[in-house]
Coordinates of C-alpha atoms in Angstrom, one line a residue:
Chain H
X1 CA 113.2 -5.9 68.3
X2 CA 111.3 -9.0 69.5
X3 CA 110.6 -11.5 66.9
X4 CA 106.6 -11.6 66.1
X5 CA 104.5 -14.8 67.6
X6 CA 104.2 -17.8 65.0
X7 CA 100.9 -18.2 63.7
X8 CA 100.3 -21.7 64.6
X9 CA 101.7 -22.4 67.4
X10 CA 99.8 -26.0 69.1
X11 CA 100.6 -28.7 71.9
X12 CA 100.6 -32.3 72.1
X13 CA 97.3 -32.3 70.3
X14 CA 95.2 -35.7 70.8
X15 CA 92.7 -36.9 69.2
X16 CA 91.2 -40.6 68.3
X17 CA 89.4 -41.7 66.0
X18 CA 87.6 -45.0 66.0
X19 CA 88.5 -46.7 68.5
X20 CA 92.7 -45.5 66.6
X21 CA 95.0 -43.0 68.4
X22 CA 95.4 -41.0 64.8
X23 CA 97.5 -38.4 66.4
X24 CA 99.1 -38.7 69.6
X25 CA 101.2 -35.6 71.1
X26 CA 100.8 -33.2 68.3
X27 CA 102.7 -30.5 69.0
X28 CA 103.9 -27.5 65.7
X29 CA 104.6 -24.1 65.9
X30 CA 105.1 -22.4 62.8
X31 CA 106.9 -19.6 61.9
X32 CA 105.6 -16.7 60.3
X33 CA 106.3 -16.4 56.0
X34 CA 107.8 -20.2 56.7
X35 CA 106.5 -23.1 54.7
X36 CA 106.1 -26.1 56.3
X37 CA 105.6 -29.2 54.3
X38 CA 104.0 -32.7 56.7
X39 CA 104.7 -35.5 55.3
X40 CA 104.4 -39.0 56.7
X41 CA 102.5 -42.5 55.3
X42 CA 99.1 -43.2 54.4
X43 CA 97.4 -42.7 58.1
X44 CA 100.0 -41.0 60.0
X45 CA 97.5 -38.7 61.0
X46 CA 98.7 -35.0 58.5
X47 CA 94.7 -34.8 57.2
X48 CA 93.6 -35.3 60.4
X49 CA 96.0 -32.4 61.9
X50 CA 95.2 -30.0 59.7
X51 CA 91.8 -30.8 59.7
X52 CA 92.7 -30.1 63.5
X53 CA 94.0 -26.5 63.9
X54 CA 91.4 -25.7 62.4
X55 CA 89.1 -27.2 64.6
X56 CA 87.0 -29.3 61.1
X57 CA 87.3 -31.7 64.3
X58 CA 88.0 -31.0 67.6
X59 CA 91.0 -31.8 69.3
X60 CA 90.6 -34.6 72.0
X61 CA 93.1 -32.5 74.0
X62 CA 96.1 -29.9 73.6
X63 CA 96.0 -26.4 72.8
X64 CA 95.7 -25.1 69.7
X65 CA 96.7 -21.0 69.3
X66 CA 96.5 -19.2 65.9
X67 CA 97.2 -15.7 64.9
X68 CA 98.2 -15.7 68.5
X69 CA 94.2 -16.7 69.8
X70 CA 92.9 -19.9 71.5
X71 CA 91.0 -21.5 69.3
X72 CA 90.2 -23.8 71.0
X73 CA 88.6 -21.0 73.6
X74 CA 86.9 -19.0 70.6
X75 CA 83.3 -20.1 69.3
X76 CA 80.6 -18.6 67.5
X77 CA 81.8 -15.0 66.0
X78 CA 85.2 -15.2 67.1
X79 CA 85.9 -18.9 66.0
X80 CA 84.3 -17.7 62.4
X81 CA 86.8 -14.5 61.8
X82 CA 90.3 -17.1 62.6
X83 CA 89.4 -19.6 60.8
X84 CA 88.0 -16.8 58.1
X85 CA 92.1 -16.3 58.4
X86 CA 93.3 -19.0 58.2
X87 CA 93.1 -20.8 54.2
X88 CA 91.9 -23.8 53.2
X89 CA 93.2 -25.8 50.7
X90 CA 91.2 -29.3 49.9
X91 CA 92.6 -32.0 48.1
X92 CA 89.9 -32.7 46.4
X93 CA 89.3 -29.3 46.1
X94 CA 85.5 -29.3 48.0
X95 CA 83.8 -26.5 44.9
X96 CA 80.3 -26.0 44.5
X97 CA 80.3 -27.9 41.0
X98 CA 76.8 -27.1 40.4
X99 CA 78.6 -22.9 40.6
X100 CA 80.4 -20.7 38.8
X101 CA 83.9 -21.1 38.8
X102 CA 83.8 -16.4 40.0
X103 CA 81.4 -17.7 42.5
X104 CA 83.7 -19.8 44.3
X105 CA 86.1 -17.7 44.3
X106 CA 83.5 -14.5 46.0
X107 CA 83.0 -17.0 48.7
X108 CA 85.8 -16.5 49.5
X109 CA 84.5 -13.3 51.7
X110 CA 81.8 -15.5 53.5
X111 CA 83.3 -15.2 56.2
X112 CA 84.5 -11.8 56.5
X113 CA 80.6 -9.4 55.1
X114 CA 77.1 -10.7 54.7
X115 CA 76.0 -14.5 53.1
X116 CA 73.3 -12.8 51.0
X117 CA 76.2 -10.5 49.7
X118 CA 79.0 -13.3 49.2
X119 CA 77.0 -16.3 47.7
X120 CA 76.9 -16.0 44.8
X121 CA 78.9 -13.3 42.0
X122 CA 75.7 -12.1 41.1
X123 CA 74.2 -10.9 44.3
X124 CA 78.1 -9.3 45.2
X125 CA 78.9 -6.0 45.3
X126 CA 80.9 -4.8 42.7
X127 CA 83.9 -4.2 45.1
X128 CA 83.7 -7.9 45.8
X129 CA 83.4 -9.6 42.2
X130 CA 86.1 -7.4 41.9
X131 CA 88.5 -8.5 44.5
X132 CA 88.0 -11.9 43.3
X133 CA 88.5 -11.5 39.5
X134 CA 92.0 -10.2 41.1
X135 CA 92.1 -13.4 42.8
X136 CA 91.7 -15.5 40.0
X137 CA 94.4 -13.2 37.8
X138 CA 96.4 -14.5 40.6
X139 CA 96.2 -17.7 39.2
X140 CA 96.2 -17.7 36.5
X141 CA 91.8 -17.9 35.6
X142 CA 90.8 -15.3 35.2
X143 CA 89.3 -16.4 31.7
X144 CA 87.7 -18.9 34.0
X145 CA 85.3 -16.7 35.6
X146 CA 81.9 -17.5 33.6
X147 CA 83.0 -21.6 33.7
X148 CA 80.9 -23.6 36.0
X149 CA 83.2 -25.2 38.7
X150 CA 82.6 -29.5 38.0
X151 CA 83.5 -27.8 34.0
X152 CA 86.9 -27.6 34.4
X153 CA 90.3 -29.9 34.9
X154 CA 91.9 -31.3 38.1
X155 CA 94.1 -28.5 38.1
X156 CA 92.4 -25.5 37.4
X157 CA 90.0 -26.7 40.6
X158 CA 92.9 -26.5 42.8
X159 CA 94.1 -23.1 41.7
X160 CA 90.9 -21.8 41.6
X161 CA 90.0 -23.1 45.5
X162 CA 93.6 -21.1 46.5
X163 CA 91.7 -18.5 44.8
X164 CA 88.9 -19.4 46.6
X165 CA 91.5 -18.8 49.8
X166 CA 93.3 -15.9 48.8
X167 CA 89.7 -14.4 48.9
X168 CA 89.4 -15.5 52.3
X169 CA 92.9 -12.5 52.7
X170 CA 94.4 -14.7 54.9
X171 CA 97.9 -14.5 57.1
X172 CA 98.2 -18.4 57.6
X173 CA 97.3 -20.7 53.9
X174 CA 96.6 -24.2 55.1
X175 CA 96.5 -26.8 52.6
X176 CA 95.5 -31.2 52.2
X177 CA 97.9 -33.2 49.9
X178 CA 97.1 -30.1 47.2
X179 CA 98.8 -32.2 44.6
X180 CA 97.3 -35.6 45.1
X181 CA 94.5 -36.0 42.8
X182 CA 96.9 -33.9 39.6
X183 CA 98.7 -35.0 37.0
X184 CA 102.9 -34.2 37.6
X185 CA 103.3 -30.8 36.0
X186 CA 100.1 -30.3 37.3
X187 CA 101.0 -30.2 40.7
X188 CA 103.9 -28.5 40.4
X189 CA 103.0 -25.9 39.0
X190 CA 99.9 -25.6 42.1
X191 CA 103.5 -26.1 44.7
X192 CA 105.0 -23.6 42.8
X193 CA 102.6 -21.5 43.2
X194 CA 102.2 -21.8 46.8
X195 CA 105.2 -21.4 47.4
X196 CA 105.4 -17.9 44.6
X197 CA 102.4 -16.5 47.8
X198 CA 105.0 -18.0 50.3
X199 CA 107.4 -15.7 48.5
X200 CA 105.9 -12.7 47.1
X201 CA 103.3 -12.3 49.2
X202 CA 104.5 -13.0 52.1
X203 CA 101.3 -16.2 53.7
X204 CA 102.8 -18.4 55.2
X205 CA 102.0 -22.2 54.3
X206 CA 101.7 -26.1 56.1
X207 CA 101.2 -28.2 53.4
X208 CA 101.1 -32.3 53.5
X209 CA 102.0 -34.6 50.4
X210 CA 103.2 -37.5 49.7
X211 CA 105.7 -36.2 47.6
X212 CA 108.7 -36.0 49.3
X213 CA 110.6 -33.6 46.4
X214 CA 107.6 -30.9 47.3
X215 CA 108.6 -31.1 50.2
X216 CA 112.2 -30.6 50.1
X217 CA 111.4 -28.0 46.7
X218 CA 109.2 -26.0 47.9
X219 CA 109.1 -25.7 52.0
X220 CA 111.7 -24.3 54.2
X221 CA 111.0 -27.2 57.0
X222 CA 109.0 -31.0 56.8
X223 CA 108.1 -31.8 59.6
X224 CA 107.5 -35.7 59.4
X225 CA 104.7 -37.5 60.8
X226 CA 105.1 -41.5 61.4
X227 CA 101.4 -42.9 63.4
X228 CA 100.4 -40.0 64.8
X229 CA 103.6 -38.3 66.3
X230 CA 106.5 -36.2 65.1
X231 CA 108.6 -38.1 64.2
X232 CA 110.7 -34.5 62.4
X233 CA 111.0 -31.4 62.8
X234 CA 114.2 -29.9 61.0
X235 CA 115.4 -27.4 58.1
X236 CA 114.8 -28.9 55.1
X237 CA 117.9 -28.7 54.4
X238 CA 119.3 -30.1 57.4
X239 CA 116.6 -33.2 56.2
X240 CA 118.5 -36.1 56.2
X241 CA 117.2 -38.3 53.0
X242 CA 117.9 -41.5 55.4
X243 CA 116.0 -39.8 58.2
X244 CA 112.2 -39.4 55.2
X245 CA 113.3 -43.1 54.0
X246 CA 112.7 -44.0 57.2
X247 CA 109.8 -43.1 57.9
X248 CA 107.9 -44.6 54.9
X249 CA 109.5 -48.1 56.2
Chain T
X1 CA 93.8 -83.4 44.6
X2 CA 90.1 -82.0 44.3
X3 CA 88.6 -80.1 47.6
X4 CA 85.9 -82.5 49.5
X5 CA 84.8 -79.1 51.8
X6 CA 83.2 -77.4 48.7
X7 CA 79.3 -78.8 47.9
X8 CA 78.7 -81.8 45.4
X9 CA 75.0 -80.7 45.3
X10 CA 73.2 -77.6 44.5
X11 CA 70.9 -76.5 47.7
X12 CA 67.0 -77.0 48.0
X13 CA 65.0 -75.0 45.4
X14 CA 63.0 -74.2 48.3
X15 CA 63.8 -74.0 52.7
X16 CA 60.4 -75.1 54.3
X17 CA 59.5 -72.5 56.3
X18 CA 59.4 -71.6 59.7
X19 CA 56.3 -71.5 61.5
X20 CA 55.8 -68.6 62.5
X21 CA 56.3 -67.8 58.6
X22 CA 54.0 -70.6 57.4
X23 CA 51.5 -68.6 59.9
X24 CA 52.0 -65.5 58.7
X25 CA 52.1 -66.0 55.1
X26 CA 48.3 -68.2 55.9
X27 CA 47.1 -65.4 57.5
X28 CA 47.9 -63.0 55.1
X29 CA 46.5 -64.6 52.7
X30 CA 42.8 -66.0 54.3
X31 CA 42.8 -61.5 54.9
X32 CA 42.9 -61.6 51.4
X33 CA 39.8 -63.6 50.7
X34 CA 37.9 -62.6 52.8
X35 CA 39.2 -59.5 51.5
X36 CA 37.9 -59.8 47.7
X37 CA 34.1 -61.2 49.7
X38 CA 33.8 -58.5 51.6
X39 CA 34.6 -55.8 48.9
X40 CA 31.8 -58.1 46.3
X41 CA 34.2 -58.0 43.9
X42 CA 32.2 -60.2 41.0
X43 CA 33.7 -60.5 37.6
X44 CA 29.6 -61.9 36.7
X45 CA 28.4 -58.0 37.8
X46 CA 31.0 -56.3 35.5
X47 CA 30.1 -58.6 32.9
X48 CA 26.7 -57.7 34.0
X49 CA 27.5 -53.7 33.6
X50 CA 28.7 -54.8 30.3
X51 CA 25.8 -53.6 28.7
X52 CA 25.3 -50.5 30.7
X53 CA 29.0 -49.1 29.8
X54 CA 28.3 -49.6 26.2
X55 CA 24.9 -47.3 26.6
X56 CA 27.4 -44.5 28.9
X57 CA 30.5 -45.1 25.6
X58 CA 26.9 -44.9 23.6
X59 CA 25.9 -41.2 24.9
X60 CA 29.6 -39.9 25.0
X61 CA 29.8 -39.9 21.9
X62 CA 29.8 -36.8 20.4
X63 CA 31.6 -34.8 23.1
X64 CA 29.3 -32.0 23.7
X65 CA 31.5 -28.9 22.8
X66 CA 28.1 -26.4 24.8
X67 CA 30.3 -25.8 27.6
X68 CA 33.3 -25.5 26.2
X69 CA 33.6 -22.0 27.3
X70 CA 33.2 -22.4 31.4
X71 CA 35.3 -25.8 30.9
X72 CA 38.0 -24.3 29.8
X73 CA 37.5 -21.3 32.6
X74 CA 37.4 -24.2 35.3
X75 CA 39.7 -26.2 33.3
X76 CA 42.5 -23.4 33.4
X77 CA 40.4 -22.0 37.8
X78 CA 42.3 -25.7 38.5
X79 CA 46.3 -25.5 37.3
X80 CA 45.6 -22.3 38.7
X81 CA 44.8 -23.8 42.0
X82 CA 48.2 -26.9 40.8
X83 CA 49.8 -23.3 39.9
X84 CA 49.7 -21.4 43.0
X85 CA 49.4 -24.3 45.9
X86 CA 52.6 -26.1 44.2
X87 CA 54.5 -22.6 44.5
X88 CA 53.6 -21.6 48.2
X89 CA 54.2 -25.1 48.8
X90 CA 57.5 -25.4 47.9
X91 CA 59.0 -21.6 49.3
X92 CA 57.2 -23.5 53.1
X93 CA 58.8 -26.3 52.4
X94 CA 62.2 -25.1 51.9
X95 CA 62.8 -23.5 55.0
X96 CA 61.3 -26.2 56.5
X97 CA 63.8 -29.3 55.3
X98 CA 66.4 -27.7 56.6
X99 CA 65.2 -27.9 59.5
X100 CA 64.8 -31.4 58.7
X101 CA 68.0 -31.8 58.2
X102 CA 69.6 -33.5 60.7
X103 CA 73.2 -32.2 60.0
X104 CA 71.7 -28.5 58.8
X105 CA 69.3 -28.2 62.0
X106 CA 70.5 -26.8 64.7
X107 CA 68.5 -28.3 67.3
X108 CA 67.5 -32.5 67.6
X109 CA 64.1 -31.5 68.9
X110 CA 63.7 -29.3 66.3
X111 CA 64.6 -31.4 63.6
X112 CA 62.6 -34.7 64.6
X113 CA 59.2 -31.7 65.1
X114 CA 60.2 -31.2 61.8
X115 CA 60.1 -34.8 60.8
X116 CA 56.9 -35.3 62.1
X117 CA 54.7 -32.3 60.9
X118 CA 56.0 -33.1 57.7
X119 CA 55.3 -36.5 57.9
X120 CA 51.7 -35.7 59.4
X121 CA 50.8 -33.3 56.3
X122 CA 52.1 -36.0 53.9
X123 CA 49.9 -39.1 55.4
X124 CA 46.8 -36.6 55.3
X125 CA 45.5 -37.8 51.9
X126 CA 44.9 -34.6 50.4
X127 CA 41.0 -35.0 49.9
X128 CA 41.4 -34.9 53.9
X129 CA 42.8 -32.1 54.0
X130 CA 40.4 -30.1 51.6
X131 CA 37.7 -31.1 53.0
X132 CA 38.6 -29.6 56.3
X133 CA 39.8 -26.2 54.1
X134 CA 36.4 -25.9 52.7
X135 CA 34.8 -26.6 56.6
X136 CA 37.2 -23.9 56.9
X137 CA 37.5 -21.5 54.1
X138 CA 34.3 -22.2 53.0
X139 CA 33.9 -23.5 49.2
X140 CA 36.2 -21.8 46.7
X141 CA 39.1 -23.1 45.5
X142 CA 40.5 -20.8 48.2
X143 CA 40.2 -23.9 50.0
X144 CA 41.8 -26.4 46.8
X145 CA 44.7 -24.2 47.3
X146 CA 44.8 -24.9 51.5
X147 CA 45.2 -28.1 50.4
X148 CA 47.7 -28.4 47.7
X149 CA 49.7 -26.3 49.7
X150 CA 50.0 -28.5 52.9
X151 CA 49.4 -31.6 50.5
X152 CA 52.6 -30.4 49.0
X153 CA 54.9 -29.4 51.9
X154 CA 53.9 -33.3 53.4
X155 CA 55.5 -34.4 49.5
X156 CA 58.0 -31.2 48.4
X157 CA 59.1 -31.2 52.4
X158 CA 60.4 -34.6 52.6
X159 CA 62.4 -34.6 49.4
X160 CA 63.3 -31.4 50.2
X161 CA 65.3 -32.9 52.8
X162 CA 66.7 -35.9 51.2
X163 CA 67.5 -33.7 49.2
X164 CA 70.5 -31.2 51.4
X165 CA 71.2 -34.6 52.9
X166 CA 72.3 -36.4 50.0
X167 CA 74.2 -33.1 48.7
X168 CA 78.2 -33.3 49.2
X169 CA 79.5 -32.3 52.3
X170 CA 83.2 -30.8 51.0
X171 CA 82.1 -28.4 49.6
X172 CA 80.0 -27.3 52.9
X173 CA 83.3 -28.3 55.1
X174 CA 85.3 -26.2 52.6
X175 CA 83.1 -23.2 53.7
X176 CA 82.6 -23.8 57.4
X177 CA 86.5 -23.7 57.3
X178 CA 86.6 -20.5 55.8
X179 CA 84.6 -19.1 58.2
X180 CA 80.7 -19.1 56.8
X181 CA 77.9 -18.8 58.7
X182 CA 75.1 -22.1 58.6
X183 CA 73.2 -20.2 56.5
X184 CA 76.1 -19.1 54.3
X185 CA 76.5 -22.4 54.0
X186 CA 73.5 -23.5 53.2
X187 CA 73.2 -21.1 50.7
X188 CA 76.1 -21.0 49.0
X189 CA 77.0 -25.2 49.2
X190 CA 73.5 -27.1 49.8
X191 CA 71.3 -25.5 47.9
X192 CA 73.2 -25.5 45.3
X193 CA 74.8 -29.6 45.3
X194 CA 70.6 -30.2 45.9
X195 CA 69.5 -28.1 42.8
X196 CA 68.5 -31.1 40.7
X197 CA 66.9 -33.5 43.5
X198 CA 64.4 -29.9 44.5
X199 CA 63.0 -28.9 41.2
X200 CA 63.1 -33.1 39.9
X201 CA 60.4 -33.0 43.4
X202 CA 59.0 -28.9 43.0
X203 CA 57.7 -30.2 39.4
X204 CA 57.0 -33.6 40.1
X205 CA 54.3 -32.4 43.3
X206 CA 53.4 -29.5 40.4
X207 CA 51.9 -32.4 38.0
X208 CA 51.1 -34.4 41.6
X209 CA 49.4 -30.6 42.0
X210 CA 47.6 -30.7 39.0
X211 CA 45.7 -34.0 38.4
X212 CA 45.0 -33.8 42.8
X213 CA 43.2 -30.5 42.0
X214 CA 40.9 -32.3 39.7
X215 CA 39.6 -34.4 41.7
X216 CA 39.5 -31.5 45.0
X217 CA 36.4 -29.7 43.3
X218 CA 34.8 -33.1 43.4
X219 CA 34.4 -31.9 46.6
X220 CA 33.4 -28.1 46.4
X221 CA 37.3 -26.6 46.9
X222 CA 37.1 -25.4 43.3
X223 CA 38.2 -25.6 40.1
X224 CA 37.1 -28.0 37.2
X225 CA 35.7 -31.6 39.5
X226 CA 33.2 -30.4 40.1
X227 CA 31.9 -29.5 36.4
X228 CA 32.9 -33.4 35.6
X229 CA 30.9 -34.0 39.4
X230 CA 27.6 -32.1 37.7
X231 CA 27.4 -33.5 34.1
X232 CA 27.9 -37.6 35.7
X233 CA 25.0 -36.6 38.6
X234 CA 22.6 -34.7 34.7
X235 CA 24.0 -37.8 33.4
X236 CA 24.8 -35.0 31.0
X237 CA 28.4 -38.4 29.4
X238 CA 28.5 -36.3 26.7
X239 CA 29.6 -32.8 28.4
X240 CA 31.9 -35.7 30.7
X241 CA 33.9 -36.6 28.5
X242 CA 34.7 -33.5 27.3
X243 CA 35.7 -32.2 30.4
X244 CA 37.5 -35.2 30.8
X245 CA 39.9 -35.4 27.4
X246 CA 40.5 -31.6 28.6
X247 CA 41.8 -33.3 31.8
X248 CA 43.5 -35.4 29.4
X249 CA 44.9 -32.5 27.5
X250 CA 46.2 -30.5 31.1
X251 CA 48.0 -33.3 32.7
X252 CA 48.8 -34.6 29.3
X253 CA 50.5 -31.2 29.0
X254 CA 51.6 -30.3 32.1
X255 CA 54.3 -34.0 32.5
X256 CA 55.7 -32.7 29.1
X257 CA 56.7 -29.6 29.7
X258 CA 57.7 -31.0 33.7
X259 CA 59.4 -33.2 31.4
X260 CA 60.8 -30.7 29.2
X261 CA 62.0 -28.4 32.0
X262 CA 63.6 -30.3 33.8
X263 CA 65.7 -31.9 31.1
X264 CA 67.2 -27.7 29.9
X265 CA 67.5 -27.9 34.4
X266 CA 69.0 -30.8 34.8

């Protein structure tokens, strides 16, 4: 029996921004069905690394394979398809504020259907609308479908962003500090939702966080970055608290 | 201990200008004086025109309602010119504005070409466009509509593009990250975020088109302007004041309706 290939296989990633090396020879391998926490102080390169993986920022060098495909060689429809299979949840949620919650979730299908069908829930076919309602129900917000996205609380907004990512039918979910702008209770809710997606649905999740407790509670593995380099890469259970503390020293 | 490095006196009120700013200032004042002389600006002439003004005002009262029917028809045609020209102009401006938005345009050459086209449409006055279109399609409201369309492309093209430039980039990044195509990002994230700016520009351009469609009639491009010109040429000031009041009612009504729509939509 052969093990399934890693969903993320990045090697030697380098990125300079504003004359500073933000990501310096970073490698990241993520096995299918696992939950990985990226931790590190501000400016360590966590968010940049996530953006490099889906090429929202182009790397200066290194290789990236997502879902077994060479991300750097992909362009046009192939690149869009790899992005479609990789959900991305942003720290600021990045919803379309003036659109309804349901439209924001329907947007998750833009990568796999015609743009005229998924730009608004009003134009979407019934199957897409039903699927979007299912995604909203999975994050407990089906009752908010018609509300404008800019009228939601921070926690609700983040859960809509997760529902939009689920609408992509992704195998991999990247989340950039998903709990950073939320109060502690809402942050725990969101992190529990991510863990549930791993345990219940078999999704692979990579999230960045400043909350060491979140990393310890919800991740199987912790990768610590410092000054753009990998300083820690260990199973959560084997991760020494002193080593983690040293990351922020 | 007091800080001796700090100044103890207030700075001078006016700094002595350098030679070049001084020369530019003198030249500007000289040009202003020559402009007043060349254009024969004269308070004396204005005062001498006083009795004539009073005579015309006297002839304006009471306003004549003899031609109220044809005036209302012309007024309706004027507003219809404004509505048709604004609608077509806005519809054409939208795709052009996308191409004139740096981060949405697929190629720098297309971006600069779009910007130049918008600038040309905006820079040439609508009255000049009207003269041109009267020569091309003949007298009548169609020439006026065409002039308004081109003027709106210049106006809305610029403000639509600005609204799209200023639209929140984060939802756009989110849609790119989930595999959306460029048209999908524009329709799904850019247009909704820019909607307040688009509505504002469109409504303001309708107000502007209503005012300018009155003037376009003076060069034969249809609407109520021609009625006003005929009344003035025939010294029928009582008819002219009726037309002016009708124009005032139309412009104020459009402005009020536009303000109401703006409040509802934004």
